[in-house]
PDB file of C-alpha atoms and ligand atoms in Angstrom:
ATOM      1  CA  MET A 138       0.275  21.144   1.185  1.00 38.00           C
ATOM      2  CA  ALA A 139       2.211  21.543  -2.317  1.00 38.00           C
ATOM      3  CA  HIS A 140       2.242  18.279  -3.909  1.00 39.00           C
ATOM      4  CA  ARG A 141       5.968  17.386  -5.380  1.00 38.00           C
ATOM      5  CA  TRP A 142       5.463  14.146  -6.244  1.00 39.00           C
ATOM      6  CA  THR A 143       3.068  14.589  -8.873  1.00 39.00           C
ATOM      7  CA  ASN A 144       4.648  13.306 -11.814  1.00 37.00           C
ATOM      8  CA  ASP A 145       4.084   9.918 -11.937  1.00 45.00           C
ATOM      9  CA  LEU A 146       0.553  11.302 -11.165  1.00 42.00           C
ATOM     10  CA  THR A 147       0.019  13.357 -14.295  1.00 42.00           C
ATOM     11  CA  GLU A 148      -2.833  11.894 -15.535  1.00 42.00           C
ATOM     12  CA  ALA A 149      -3.824  10.059 -12.259  1.00 40.00           C
ATOM     13  CA  ASP A 150      -4.593  14.065 -10.748  1.00 41.00           C
ATOM     14  CA  VAL A 151      -6.611  15.182 -14.112  1.00 37.00           C
ATOM     15  CA  THR A 152      -8.031  11.627 -15.811  1.00 39.00           C
ATOM     16  CA  PRO A 153     -11.576  10.987 -15.240  1.00 39.00           C
ATOM     17  CA  HIS A 154     -12.426   7.390 -15.612  1.00 38.00           C
ATOM     18  CA  GLY A 155     -13.474   7.180 -19.120  1.00 38.00           C
ATOM     19  CA  VAL A 156     -10.469   8.906 -20.394  1.00 39.00           C
ATOM     20  CA  TRP A 157      -8.564   5.628 -18.886  1.00 37.00           C
ATOM     21  CA  LEU A 158     -10.603   3.249 -20.109  1.00 36.00           C
ATOM     22  CA  ASN A 159     -10.463   5.157 -24.019  1.00 39.00           C
ATOM     23  CA  ARG A 160      -6.393   4.884 -22.987  1.00 38.00           C
ATOM     24  CA  ARG A 161      -6.447   1.779 -22.074  1.00 39.00           C
ATOM     25  CA  GLN A 162      -8.393   0.683 -25.267  1.00 38.00           C
ATOM     26  CA  ILE A 163      -5.728   2.744 -27.605  1.00 36.00           C
ATOM     27  CA  MET A 164      -2.921   1.537 -26.243  1.00 40.00           C
ATOM     28  CA  ALA A 165      -4.643  -1.790 -26.527  1.00 40.00           C
ATOM     29  CA  GLY A 166      -4.873  -1.252 -30.599  1.00 37.00           C
ATOM     30  CA  LEU A 167      -1.509  -0.146 -30.436  1.00 38.00           C
ATOM     31  CA  ALA A 168       0.808  -2.242 -32.015  1.00 37.00           C
ATOM     32  CA  GLY A 169       3.977  -0.368 -30.694  1.00 36.00           C
ATOM     33  CA  GLY A 170       6.223   2.232 -32.778  1.00 36.00           C
ATOM     34  CA  ILE A 171       6.211   5.849 -32.446  1.00 33.00           C
ATOM     35  CA  ALA A 172       2.740   6.192 -31.339  1.00 38.00           C
ATOM     36  CA  GLY A 173       3.428   3.823 -28.587  1.00 36.00           C
ATOM     37  CA  ALA A 174       6.602   5.512 -27.494  1.00 37.00           C
ATOM     38  CA  GLY A 175       4.800   9.303 -27.504  1.00 35.00           C
ATOM     39  CA  LEU A 176       2.025   7.819 -25.121  1.00 35.00           C
ATOM     40  CA  ALA A 177       4.382   5.838 -23.052  1.00 35.00           C
ATOM     41  CA  ALA A 178       6.487   9.248 -22.710  1.00 35.00           C
ATOM     42  CA  LEU A 179       3.268  10.494 -20.965  1.00 35.00           C
ATOM     43  CA  ALA A 180       3.393   8.757 -18.292  1.00 38.00           C
ATOM     44  CA  GLY A 181       6.232   9.887 -16.876  1.00 38.00           C
ATOM     45  CA  PRO A 182      10.382   8.948 -16.083  1.00 40.00           C
ATOM     46  CA  ALA A 183       9.238   5.319 -14.854  1.00 41.00           C
ATOM     47  CA  ALA A 184       7.819   4.657 -18.616  1.00 39.00           C
ATOM     48  CA  ALA A 185      11.594   4.499 -19.535  1.00 38.00           C
ATOM     49  CA  ALA A 186      12.178   1.283 -17.635  1.00 44.00           C
ATOM     50  CA  GLY A 187       9.007   0.108 -19.921  1.00 46.00           C
ATOM     51  CA  ASP A 188       6.729   0.525 -17.094  1.00 56.00           C
ATOM     52  CA  ASP A 189       3.789   3.195 -18.067  1.00 75.00           C
ATOM     53  CA  LEU A 190       1.568   2.984 -15.211  1.00 88.00           C
ATOM     54  CA  GLU A 191      -1.293   1.995 -17.036  1.00 93.00           C
ATOM     55  CA  PRO A 192      -3.953   1.433 -14.579  1.00 97.00           C
ATOM     56  CA  ASN A 193      -5.046  -2.433 -13.598  1.00 98.00           C
ATOM     57  CA  SER A 194      -8.756  -3.180 -14.704  1.00 98.00           C
ATOM     58  CA  TRP A 195     -11.347  -2.744 -11.051  1.00 98.00           C
ATOM     59  CA  LYS A 196     -11.561  -6.905 -11.172  1.00 98.00           C
ATOM     60  CA  GLU A 197      -8.498  -7.456 -11.162  1.00 98.00           C
ATOM     61  CA  ILE A 198      -7.270  -4.998  -8.469  1.00 98.00           C
ATOM     62  CA  THR A 199     -10.712  -6.548  -6.590  1.00 98.00           C
ATOM     63  CA  SER A 200     -10.537 -10.090  -7.112  1.00 98.00           C
ATOM     64  CA  TYR A 201      -7.196 -10.936  -6.410  1.00 98.00           C
ATOM     65  CA  ASN A 202      -6.126  -9.949  -3.044  1.00 98.00           C
ATOM     66  CA  ASN A 203      -4.144 -10.579  -0.142  1.00 98.00           C
ATOM     67  CA  PHE A 204      -6.162 -10.150   3.164  1.00 98.00           C
ATOM     68  CA  TYR A 205      -5.322 -13.243   5.368  1.00 98.00           C
ATOM     69  CA  GLU A 206      -7.967 -12.234   8.177  1.00 98.00           C
ATOM     70  CA  PHE A 207     -10.737 -13.630   5.338  1.00 98.00           C
ATOM     71  CA  GLY A 208      -8.603 -16.387   4.188  1.00 98.00           C
ATOM     72  CA  THR A 209      -5.245 -17.077   2.566  1.00 98.00           C
ATOM     73  CA  GLY A 210      -6.385 -17.970  -0.988  1.00 98.00           C
ATOM     74  CA  LYS A 211      -6.193 -14.690  -3.324  1.00 98.00           C
ATOM     75  CA  SER A 212     -10.355 -14.737  -3.764  1.00 98.00           C
ATOM     76  CA  ASP A 213     -10.870 -15.787  -0.070  1.00 98.00           C
ATOM     77  CA  PRO A 214     -11.206 -11.864   0.569  1.00 98.00           C
ATOM     78  CA  SER A 215     -13.566 -10.950  -2.410  1.00 98.00           C
ATOM     79  CA  GLU A 216     -15.410 -13.902  -1.489  1.00 98.00           C
ATOM     80  CA  ARG A 217     -15.805 -13.359   1.780  1.00 98.00           C
ATOM     81  CA  ALA A 218     -15.222 -10.285   2.974  1.00 98.00           C
ATOM     82  CA  GLY A 219     -18.620  -8.383   2.065  1.00 96.00           C
ATOM     83  CA  SER A 220     -20.517  -8.583   5.160  1.00 92.00           C
ATOM     84  CA  LEU A 221     -17.503  -7.063   7.424  1.00 98.00           C
ATOM     85  CA  THR A 222     -19.103  -3.604   8.802  1.00 98.00           C
ATOM     86  CA  THR A 223     -17.257  -1.191   8.341  1.00 98.00           C
ATOM     87  CA  SER A 224     -20.091   2.002   8.914  1.00 98.00           C
ATOM     88  CA  PRO A 225     -19.926   3.181  11.907  1.00 98.00           C
ATOM     89  CA  TRP A 226     -15.603   3.363  11.426  1.00 98.00           C
ATOM     90  CA  SER A 227     -13.732   5.089  14.389  1.00 98.00           C
ATOM     91  CA  VAL A 228      -9.762   4.543  14.210  1.00 99.00           C
ATOM     92  CA  ARG A 229      -7.938   5.578  17.845  1.00 99.00           C
ATOM     93  CA  ILE A 230      -5.140   7.976  17.770  1.00 99.00           C
ATOM     94  CA  ASP A 231      -2.786   7.363  20.835  1.00 98.00           C
ATOM     95  CA  GLY A 232       0.476   7.198  21.841  1.00 98.00           C
ATOM     96  CA  LEU A 233       3.153  10.429  21.340  1.00 99.00           C
ATOM     97  CA  VAL A 234       0.242  12.742  20.069  1.00 98.00           C
ATOM     98  CA  GLU A 235      -0.830  15.965  21.260  1.00 98.00           C
ATOM     99  CA  ARG A 236      -4.719  15.485  20.486  1.00 98.00           C
ATOM    100  CA  PRO A 237      -5.083  11.318  21.563  1.00 98.00           C
ATOM    101  CA  GLY A 238      -8.509  10.081  20.636  1.00 98.00           C
ATOM    102  CA  ASP A 239     -10.933   8.000  19.324  1.00 98.00           C
ATOM    103  CA  TYR A 240     -11.795   9.954  16.254  1.00 98.00           C
ATOM    104  CA  ALA A 241     -15.135   8.924  13.765  1.00 98.00           C
ATOM    105  CA  LEU A 242     -14.059   8.165  10.202  1.00 98.00           C
ATOM    106  CA  GLY A 243     -16.595  10.969   8.732  1.00 98.00           C
ATOM    107  CA  ASP A 244     -14.825  13.588  10.849  1.00 98.00           C
ATOM    108  CA  ILE A 245     -11.480  12.722   9.805  1.00 98.00           C
ATOM    109  CA  LEU A 246     -12.664  12.309   6.185  1.00 98.00           C
ATOM    110  CA  SER A 247     -14.469  15.888   6.427  1.00 98.00           C
ATOM    111  CA  LYS A 248     -11.358  17.827   7.217  1.00 98.00           C
ATOM    112  CA  MET A 249      -9.173  15.764   4.560  1.00 98.00           C
ATOM    113  CA  THR A 250      -8.398  16.464   1.011  1.00 96.00           C
ATOM    114  CA  ILE A 251      -8.742  13.295  -1.175  1.00 98.00           C
ATOM    115  CA  GLU A 252      -6.943  13.217  -4.019  1.00 98.00           C
ATOM    116  CA  ARG A 253      -6.581  10.354  -7.057  1.00 98.00           C
ATOM    117  CA  ARG A 254      -2.923   8.550  -6.549  1.00 98.00           C
ATOM    118  CA  ILE A 255      -1.968   6.237  -9.196  1.00 98.00           C
ATOM    119  CA  TYR A 256       0.958   4.280  -7.639  1.00 98.00           C
ATOM    120  CA  ARG A 257       2.360   0.247  -9.137  1.00 98.00           C
ATOM    121  CA  LEU A 258       1.649  -2.097  -5.720  1.00 98.00           C
ATOM    122  CA  ARG A 259       4.910  -4.691  -5.561  1.00 98.00           C
ATOM    123  CA  CYS A 260       3.855  -7.903  -3.369  1.00 98.00           C
ATOM    124  CA  VAL A 261       6.967  -9.480  -1.899  1.00 98.00           C
ATOM    125  CA  GLU A 262       5.505 -12.337  -3.382  1.00 98.00           C
ATOM    126  CA  ALA A 263       6.802 -10.568  -6.750  1.00 98.00           C
ATOM    127  CA  TRP A 264       3.539 -10.116  -8.942  1.00 98.00           C
ATOM    128  CA  SER A 265       2.322  -5.869  -8.824  1.00 98.00           C
ATOM    129  CA  MET A 266      -0.160  -4.030  -9.911  1.00 98.00           C
ATOM    130  CA  VAL A 267      -1.012  -0.998 -10.694  1.00 98.00           C
ATOM    131  CA  VAL A 268      -3.942   0.953  -8.836  1.00 98.00           C
ATOM    132  CA  PRO A 269      -5.381   4.121  -9.162  1.00 98.00           C
ATOM    133  CA  TRP A 270      -6.361   5.343  -5.123  1.00 98.00           C
ATOM    134  CA  ASP A 271      -8.111   7.721  -3.462  1.00 98.00           C
ATOM    135  CA  GLY A 272      -6.990   9.146  -0.171  1.00 98.00           C
ATOM    136  CA  PHE A 273      -5.626  11.546   1.459  1.00 98.00           C
ATOM    137  CA  GLU A 274      -1.794  11.722   3.203  1.00 98.00           C
ATOM    138  CA  LEU A 275      -0.910  10.377   6.576  1.00 98.00           C
ATOM    139  CA  ALA A 276       1.043  13.388   7.295  1.00 98.00           C
ATOM    140  CA  ASP A 277      -2.023  15.656   7.134  1.00 98.00           C
ATOM    141  CA  LEU A 278      -4.371  12.793   9.800  1.00 98.00           C
ATOM    142  CA  LEU A 279      -0.906  12.869  12.145  1.00 98.00           C
ATOM    143  CA  GLY A 280      -0.979  16.533  11.547  1.00 98.00           C
ATOM    144  CA  MET A 281      -4.811  16.424  12.995  1.00 98.00           C
ATOM    145  CA  ALA A 282      -3.496  14.618  16.065  1.00 98.00           C
ATOM    146  CA  GLY A 283      -0.360  16.771  16.386  1.00 98.00           C
ATOM    147  CA  VAL A 284       2.576  14.783  16.888  1.00 98.00           C
ATOM    148  CA  LYS A 285       4.934  15.236  19.429  1.00 98.00           C
ATOM    149  CA  ALA A 286       8.621  14.889  20.267  1.00 97.00           C
ATOM    150  CA  GLY A 287      10.263  12.580  21.071  1.00 98.00           C
ATOM    151  CA  ALA A 288       7.633  10.521  18.848  1.00 98.00           C
ATOM    152  CA  LYS A 289       9.712   8.186  16.431  1.00 98.00           C
ATOM    153  CA  TYR A 290       7.680   5.458  14.791  1.00 99.00           C
ATOM    154  CA  VAL A 291       4.322   5.530  13.831  1.00 99.00           C
ATOM    155  CA  ALA A 292       2.677   1.782  14.602  1.00 99.00           C
ATOM    156  CA  PHE A 293      -0.969   0.585  12.990  1.00 99.00           C
ATOM    157  CA  GLU A 294      -3.326  -2.012  14.154  1.00 99.00           C
ATOM    158  CA  THR A 295      -6.155  -3.709  12.082  1.00 99.00           C
ATOM    159  CA  LEU A 296      -9.889  -4.314  13.100  1.00 98.00           C
ATOM    160  CA  LEU A 297     -10.188  -7.811  15.194  1.00 98.00           C
ATOM    161  CA  ARG A 298     -13.045  -9.104  14.614  1.00 98.00           C
ATOM    162  CA  PRO A 299     -13.370 -13.142  13.830  1.00 98.00           C
ATOM    163  CA  GLU A 300     -17.108 -12.985  13.913  1.00 98.00           C
ATOM    164  CA  GLU A 301     -16.888 -11.459  11.144  1.00 98.00           C
ATOM    165  CA  MET A 302     -13.232 -12.101   9.763  1.00 98.00           C
ATOM    166  CA  PRO A 303     -12.626 -15.904   9.703  1.00 98.00           C
ATOM    167  CA  GLY A 304      -9.392 -15.929   8.817  1.00 98.00           C
ATOM    168  CA  GLN A 305      -8.361 -15.007  12.548  1.00 98.00           C
ATOM    169  CA  ARG A 306     -10.124 -18.351  13.835  1.00 97.00           C
ATOM    170  CA  TYR A 307      -7.222 -19.672  12.718  1.00 97.00           C
ATOM    171  CA  PRO A 308      -3.213 -18.929  13.771  1.00 97.00           C
ATOM    172  CA  VAL A 309      -2.100 -17.904  10.483  1.00 97.00           C
ATOM    173  CA  LEU A 310      -0.847 -14.681  11.928  1.00 98.00           C
ATOM    174  CA  GLU A 311      -0.591 -13.081  15.587  1.00 98.00           C
ATOM    175  CA  TRP A 312      -3.874 -11.286  15.396  1.00 98.00           C
ATOM    176  CA  PRO A 313      -4.807  -8.143  14.818  1.00 98.00           C
ATOM    177  CA  TYR A 314      -2.060  -7.492  11.746  1.00 99.00           C
ATOM    178  CA  VAL A 315       0.393  -4.856  13.132  1.00 99.00           C
ATOM    179  CA  GLU A 316       2.403  -2.621  11.281  1.00 99.00           C
ATOM    180  CA  GLY A 317       4.659   0.119  11.100  1.00 99.00           C
ATOM    181  CA  LEU A 318       7.141   3.125   9.834  1.00 99.00           C
ATOM    182  CA  ARG A 319       9.211   5.079  10.905  1.00 98.00           C
ATOM    183  CA  LEU A 320       8.291   8.717  11.087  1.00 98.00           C
ATOM    184  CA  ASP A 321       9.693  10.585   8.558  1.00 98.00           C
ATOM    185  CA  GLU A 322       8.409   7.331   6.107  1.00 99.00           C
ATOM    186  CA  ALA A 323       5.107   8.248   7.515  1.00 99.00           C
ATOM    187  CA  MET A 324       5.136  11.882   7.043  1.00 98.00           C
ATOM    188  CA  HIS A 325       6.394  11.876   3.538  1.00 98.00           C
ATOM    189  CA  PRO A 326       4.053  12.989   0.826  1.00 98.00           C
ATOM    190  CA  LEU A 327       3.658   9.659  -1.203  1.00 98.00           C
ATOM    191  CA  THR A 328       2.704   7.756   2.296  1.00 98.00           C
ATOM    192  CA  ILE A 329      -1.406   7.859   1.482  1.00 98.00           C
ATOM    193  CA  MET A 330      -4.343   6.375   3.788  1.00 99.00           C
ATOM    194  CA  ALA A 331      -6.816   5.183   0.748  1.00 98.00           C
ATOM    195  CA  THR A 332     -10.320   5.320   0.958  1.00 98.00           C
ATOM    196  CA  GLY A 333     -11.463   4.922  -2.573  1.00 98.00           C
ATOM    197  CA  LEU A 334     -10.308   2.851  -5.822  1.00 98.00           C
ATOM    198  CA  TYR A 335     -11.430   3.759  -9.562  1.00 98.00           C
ATOM    199  CA  GLY A 336     -13.221   6.944  -7.457  1.00 98.00           C
ATOM    200  CA  LYS A 337     -15.865   4.194  -5.757  1.00 98.00           C
ATOM    201  CA  PRO A 338     -15.560   3.667  -1.776  1.00 98.00           C
ATOM    202  CA  LEU A 339     -12.683   1.065  -0.939  1.00 98.00           C
ATOM    203  CA  PRO A 340     -13.933  -2.653  -1.671  1.00 98.00           C
ATOM    204  CA  ASN A 341     -13.741  -4.346   2.001  1.00 98.00           C
ATOM    205  CA  GLN A 342     -11.256  -6.714   0.291  1.00 98.00           C
ATOM    206  CA  ASN A 343      -8.924  -3.793  -0.518  1.00 99.00           C
ATOM    207  CA  GLY A 344      -9.371  -2.450   3.785  1.00 98.00           C
ATOM    208  CA  ALA A 345     -11.965  -0.933   3.525  1.00 98.00           C
ATOM    209  CA  PRO A 346     -13.268   1.665   4.806  1.00 98.00           C
ATOM    210  CA  LEU A 347      -9.343   2.848   5.292  1.00 98.00           C
ATOM    211  CA  ARG A 348      -6.338   1.601   4.454  1.00 99.00           C
ATOM    212  CA  LEU A 349      -2.483   2.868   3.768  1.00 99.00           C
ATOM    213  CA  VAL A 350      -0.699   2.959   1.213  1.00 99.00           C
ATOM    214  CA  VAL A 351       3.216   2.823   0.770  1.00 99.00           C
ATOM    215  CA  PRO A 352       4.116   2.291  -2.575  1.00 98.00           C
ATOM    216  CA  TRP A 353       7.908   1.801  -2.458  1.00 98.00           C
ATOM    217  CA  LYS A 354       7.546  -0.961   0.291  1.00 98.00           C
ATOM    218  CA  TYR A 355       6.235  -4.767  -0.322  1.00 98.00           C
ATOM    219  CA  GLY A 356       2.621  -4.396  -0.136  1.00 98.00           C
ATOM    220  CA  PHE A 357       2.436  -6.229   3.003  1.00 98.00           C
ATOM    221  CA  LYS A 358       3.461  -3.075   4.799  1.00 99.00           C
ATOM    222  CA  SER A 359      -0.120  -1.128   3.439  1.00 99.00           C
ATOM    223  CA  ILE A 360      -2.268  -2.504   6.614  1.00 99.00           C
ATOM    224  CA  LYS A 361      -5.757  -2.635   5.745  1.00 99.00           C
ATOM    225  CA  SER A 362      -8.893  -1.951   7.732  1.00 99.00           C
ATOM    226  CA  VAL A 363      -6.667   0.596  10.079  1.00 99.00           C
ATOM    227  CA  VAL A 364      -8.598   0.933  13.694  1.00 99.00           C
ATOM    228  CA  ARG A 365      -5.484   2.789  15.117  1.00 99.00           C
ATOM    229  CA  ILE A 366      -2.721   4.529  14.694  1.00 99.00           C
ATOM    230  CA  THR A 367      -0.293   4.843  17.458  1.00 99.00           C
ATOM    231  CA  LEU A 368       2.885   7.611  17.732  1.00 99.00           C
ATOM    232  CA  THR A 369       5.676   5.658  19.890  1.00 99.00           C
ATOM    233  CA  SER A 370       9.105   6.294  20.423  1.00 98.00           C
ATOM    234  CA  ASP A 371      10.510   2.727  19.910  1.00 98.00           C
ATOM    235  CA  GLN A 372      10.116   0.497  16.734  1.00 98.00           C
ATOM    236  CA  PRO A 373       6.800  -1.239  16.482  1.00 98.00           C
ATOM    237  CA  PRO A 374       6.682  -4.752  15.807  1.00 98.00           C
ATOM    238  CA  THR A 375       5.023  -6.037  12.599  1.00 98.00           C
ATOM    239  CA  SER A 376       2.956  -8.826  11.408  1.00 98.00           C
ATOM    240  CA  TRP A 377       5.105 -10.694   9.160  1.00 98.00           C
ATOM    241  CA  ASN A 378       8.497  -9.463  10.980  1.00 98.00           C
ATOM    242  CA  LYS A 379       7.258 -11.368  14.478  1.00 98.00           C
ATOM    243  CA  ALA A 380       6.071 -14.519  11.854  1.00 98.00           C
ATOM    244  CA  ASN A 381       9.669 -15.092  10.073  1.00 98.00           C
ATOM    245  CA  PRO A 382      11.853 -12.108  10.803  1.00 98.00           C
ATOM    246  CA  ARG A 383      14.387 -13.937   8.342  1.00 97.00           C
ATOM    247  CA  GLU A 384      12.259 -13.500   5.659  1.00 98.00           C
ATOM    248  CA  TYR A 385      10.404 -10.194   6.349  1.00 98.00           C
ATOM    249  CA  GLY A 386      12.338  -7.063   8.028  1.00 98.00           C
ATOM    250  CA  PHE A 387      10.622  -3.781   9.303  1.00 98.00           C
ATOM    251  CA  TYR A 388      11.669  -1.646   6.415  1.00 98.00           C
ATOM    252  CA  SER A 389      10.498  -3.911   3.757  1.00 98.00           C
ATOM    253  CA  ASN A 390      11.948  -1.444   0.677  1.00 98.00           C
ATOM    254  CA  VAL A 391      11.410  -3.062  -2.615  1.00 98.00           C
ATOM    255  CA  ASN A 392      15.098  -4.029  -3.860  1.00 98.00           C
ATOM    256  CA  PRO A 393      15.747  -5.409  -6.888  1.00 98.00           C
ATOM    257  CA  ASN A 394      18.889  -6.603  -5.377  1.00 98.00           C
ATOM    258  CA  VAL A 395      18.149  -8.023  -2.230  1.00 98.00           C
ATOM    259  CA  ASP A 396      16.122 -11.138  -2.916  1.00 98.00           C
ATOM    260  CA  HIS A 397      14.037 -13.234  -1.059  1.00 98.00           C
ATOM    261  CA  PRO A 398      15.701 -16.150   1.178  1.00 97.00           C
ATOM    262  CA  ARG A 399      13.101 -18.785  -1.014  1.00 98.00           C
ATOM    263  CA  TRP A 400      13.019 -16.378  -4.083  1.00 98.00           C
ATOM    264  CA  SER A 401      14.602 -14.005  -6.165  1.00 98.00           C
ATOM    265  CA  GLN A 402      13.084 -10.074  -6.229  1.00 98.00           C
ATOM    266  CA  ALA A 403      14.741  -8.766  -9.355  1.00 98.00           C
ATOM    267  CA  THR A 404      11.448  -9.627 -11.716  1.00 98.00           C
ATOM    268  CA  GLU A 405       8.034  -9.093 -11.068  1.00 98.00           C
ATOM    269  CA  ARG A 406       4.779 -10.560 -12.879  1.00 97.00           C
ATOM    270  CA  ARG A 407       2.255  -7.934 -13.362  1.00 96.00           C
ATOM    271  CA  VAL A 408      -1.128  -9.436 -12.672  1.00 97.00           C
ATOM    272  CA  GLY A 409      -3.403  -9.352 -15.938  1.00 94.00           C
ATOM    273  CA  GLY A 410      -0.449  -9.131 -18.241  1.00 89.00           C
ATOM    274  CA  GLY A 411      -1.354 -12.000 -20.304  1.00 85.00           C
ATOM    275  CA  LEU A 412      -0.334 -15.667 -20.106  1.00 82.00           C
ATOM    276  CA  PHE A 413       2.538 -15.051 -22.977  1.00 84.00           C
ATOM    277  CA  SER A 414       3.541 -11.166 -20.722  1.00 85.00           C
ATOM    278  CA  ARG A 415       7.308 -11.296 -19.678  1.00 90.00           C
ATOM    279  CA  ARG A 416       8.099 -10.578 -15.521  1.00 94.00           C
ATOM    280  CA  GLN A 417       9.055  -7.184 -15.961  1.00 96.00           C
ATOM    281  CA  PRO A 418      12.121  -5.792 -13.776  1.00 98.00           C
ATOM    282  CA  THR A 419      11.492  -4.889 -10.621  1.00 98.00           C
ATOM    283  CA  LEU A 420      12.680  -0.754  -9.875  1.00 98.00           C
ATOM    284  CA  MET A 421      14.376   0.149  -6.848  1.00 98.00           C
ATOM    285  CA  PHE A 422      11.971   1.321  -4.423  1.00 98.00           C
ATOM    286  CA  ASN A 423       8.947   0.459  -6.742  1.00 98.00           C
ATOM    287  CA  GLY A 424      10.473   3.030  -9.132  1.00 98.00           C
ATOM    288  CA  TYR A 425       9.987   6.147  -6.450  1.00 98.00           C
ATOM    289  CA  GLU A 426      13.553   6.315  -5.989  1.00 98.00           C
ATOM    290  CA  ARG A 427      13.872   9.742  -6.789  1.00 98.00           C
ATOM    291  CA  GLU A 428      11.318  10.638  -4.157  1.00 98.00           C
ATOM    292  CA  VAL A 429      12.789   8.334  -0.932  1.00 98.00           C
ATOM    293  CA  ALA A 430      16.038   7.019  -1.370  1.00 98.00           C
ATOM    294  CA  SER A 431      17.099  10.061   0.814  1.00 98.00           C
ATOM    295  CA  LEU A 432      15.355   8.854   3.426  1.00 98.00           C
ATOM    296  CA  TYR A 433      17.548   5.910   3.626  1.00 98.00           C
ATOM    297  CA  GLU A 434      21.230   7.458   2.835  1.00 98.00           C
ATOM    298  CA  GLY A 435      24.168   5.952   4.516  1.00 97.00           C
ATOM    299  CA  MET A 436      22.049   2.624   5.343  1.00 98.00           C
ATOM    300  CA  ASP A 437      22.994  -1.036   4.122  1.00 97.00           C
ATOM    301  CA  LEU A 438      19.791  -1.557   2.867  1.00 97.00           C
ATOM    302  CA  ALA A 439      20.637  -5.652   2.988  1.00 96.00           C
ATOM    303  CA  LYS A 440      21.205  -5.446   6.564  1.00 96.00           C
ATOM    304  CA  TYR A 441      18.067  -2.846   7.049  1.00 96.00           C
ATOM    305  CA  TYR A 442      15.851  -5.306   4.678  1.00 97.00           C
TER     306      TYR A 442
HETATM  307  N1  MTE B 761      -3.538  -5.979   5.646  1.00 87.23           N
HETATM  308  C1  MTE B 761      -4.261  -7.014   6.493  1.00 87.23           C
HETATM  309  N2  MTE B 761      -4.583  -6.256   7.804  1.00 87.23           N
HETATM  310  N3  MTE B 761      -4.086  -8.466   6.504  1.00 87.23           N
HETATM  311  C2  MTE B 761      -3.436  -8.591   5.154  1.00 87.23           C
HETATM  312  O1  MTE B 761      -2.952  -9.784   5.176  1.00 87.23           O
HETATM  313  N4  MTE B 761      -1.715  -8.074   3.344  1.00 87.23           N
HETATM  314  C3  MTE B 761      -0.886  -7.290   2.367  1.00 87.23           C
HETATM  315  C4  MTE B 761      -1.120  -6.133   2.589  1.00 87.23           C
HETATM  316  N5  MTE B 761      -2.345  -5.565   4.165  1.00 87.23           N
HETATM  317  C5  MTE B 761      -2.670  -7.954   4.070  1.00 87.23           C
HETATM  318  C6  MTE B 761      -2.907  -6.156   4.478  1.00 87.23           C
HETATM  319  C7  MTE B 761      -0.308  -7.885   1.460  1.00 87.23           C
HETATM  320  S1  MTE B 761       0.344  -9.337   1.487  1.00 87.23           S
HETATM  321  C8  MTE B 761      -0.457  -7.344   0.485  1.00 87.23           C
HETATM  322  S2  MTE B 761      -0.110  -7.446  -0.698  1.00 87.23           S
HETATM  323  C9  MTE B 761      -1.545  -6.124  -0.144  1.00 87.23           C
HETATM  324  O2  MTE B 761      -2.347  -5.881   1.707  1.00 87.23           O
HETATM  325  C10 MTE B 761      -2.867  -6.066  -0.997  1.00 87.23           C
HETATM  326  O3  MTE B 761      -3.571  -5.420  -1.113  1.00 87.23           O
HETATM  327  P1  MTE B 761      -4.263  -5.469  -2.132  1.00 87.23           P
HETATM  328  O4  MTE B 761      -5.231  -6.765  -1.790  1.00 87.23           O
HETATM  329  O5  MTE B 761      -5.256  -4.244  -2.141  1.00 87.23           O
HETATM  330  O6  MTE B 761      -4.034  -5.648  -3.520  1.00 87.23           O
END
């Protein structure tokens, strides 16, 4: 499949880890001015909004997490998820598909093309990061299973294993964690299943061995440690919507103009930005408006939040 969405990713696709580090050092040493403007231009259209897609560090991405199966604190996942058994792993793909079944992760990976995607991640709690994911397009996986006519949505489910996921012993959410997308959202080339970070296997706290990443939606849509994908004709239930339907809708597209009932979504704090860094404006569809706005044409985004 041709990748038309690479302009945010130019560097991502071609830049090995060492060169990122190099660029980080360059950026850190810059006082701004002409050289700064030149480098920012390399990072594509979002740079105009003051966001240069500089990836967060490995440490930031792997130690500041939300993964309620391991507790509600930001450091709980990195402290507790280490012992999760992620091999063997299989994904049940069922519902309205031609070839339902339990697919071993190794078999899936042998058929998928892994690429690097540097994406913004915007949590509904108003913090954000930039993450260099490795993964494959969800569309390719759904193509492997064969989507049947009549399928309109895709439902996802996280592993249920309270013996290894201590947070599942408490009714913080209804377990297992579930999420869902409209089929066209799931088939969009920006939507990936991530298997790694910075060229290394995905750490357990980030949703090993396989997690969804939908970069234009609030982070909670990007469900971790996926064991089941079901094609359905009806809109599936989602964990946060079940927990609080007024605060968390099915769509949950990043939108600076629609506030959370308890806080503004107009700005965000970049994790690792430093104590004195300014909040930055949140971008419509998290900066992916050009690529995804057409999916929602004619929809009232305040109503379908
Ligand atoms: N998936 C599961 N199964 N459980 C969770 O608690 N948290 C979500 C999402 N996926 C969550 C989950 C939230 S709120 C966010 S912001 C992202 O994961 C965080 O991803 P990260 O920890 O890799 O940055």
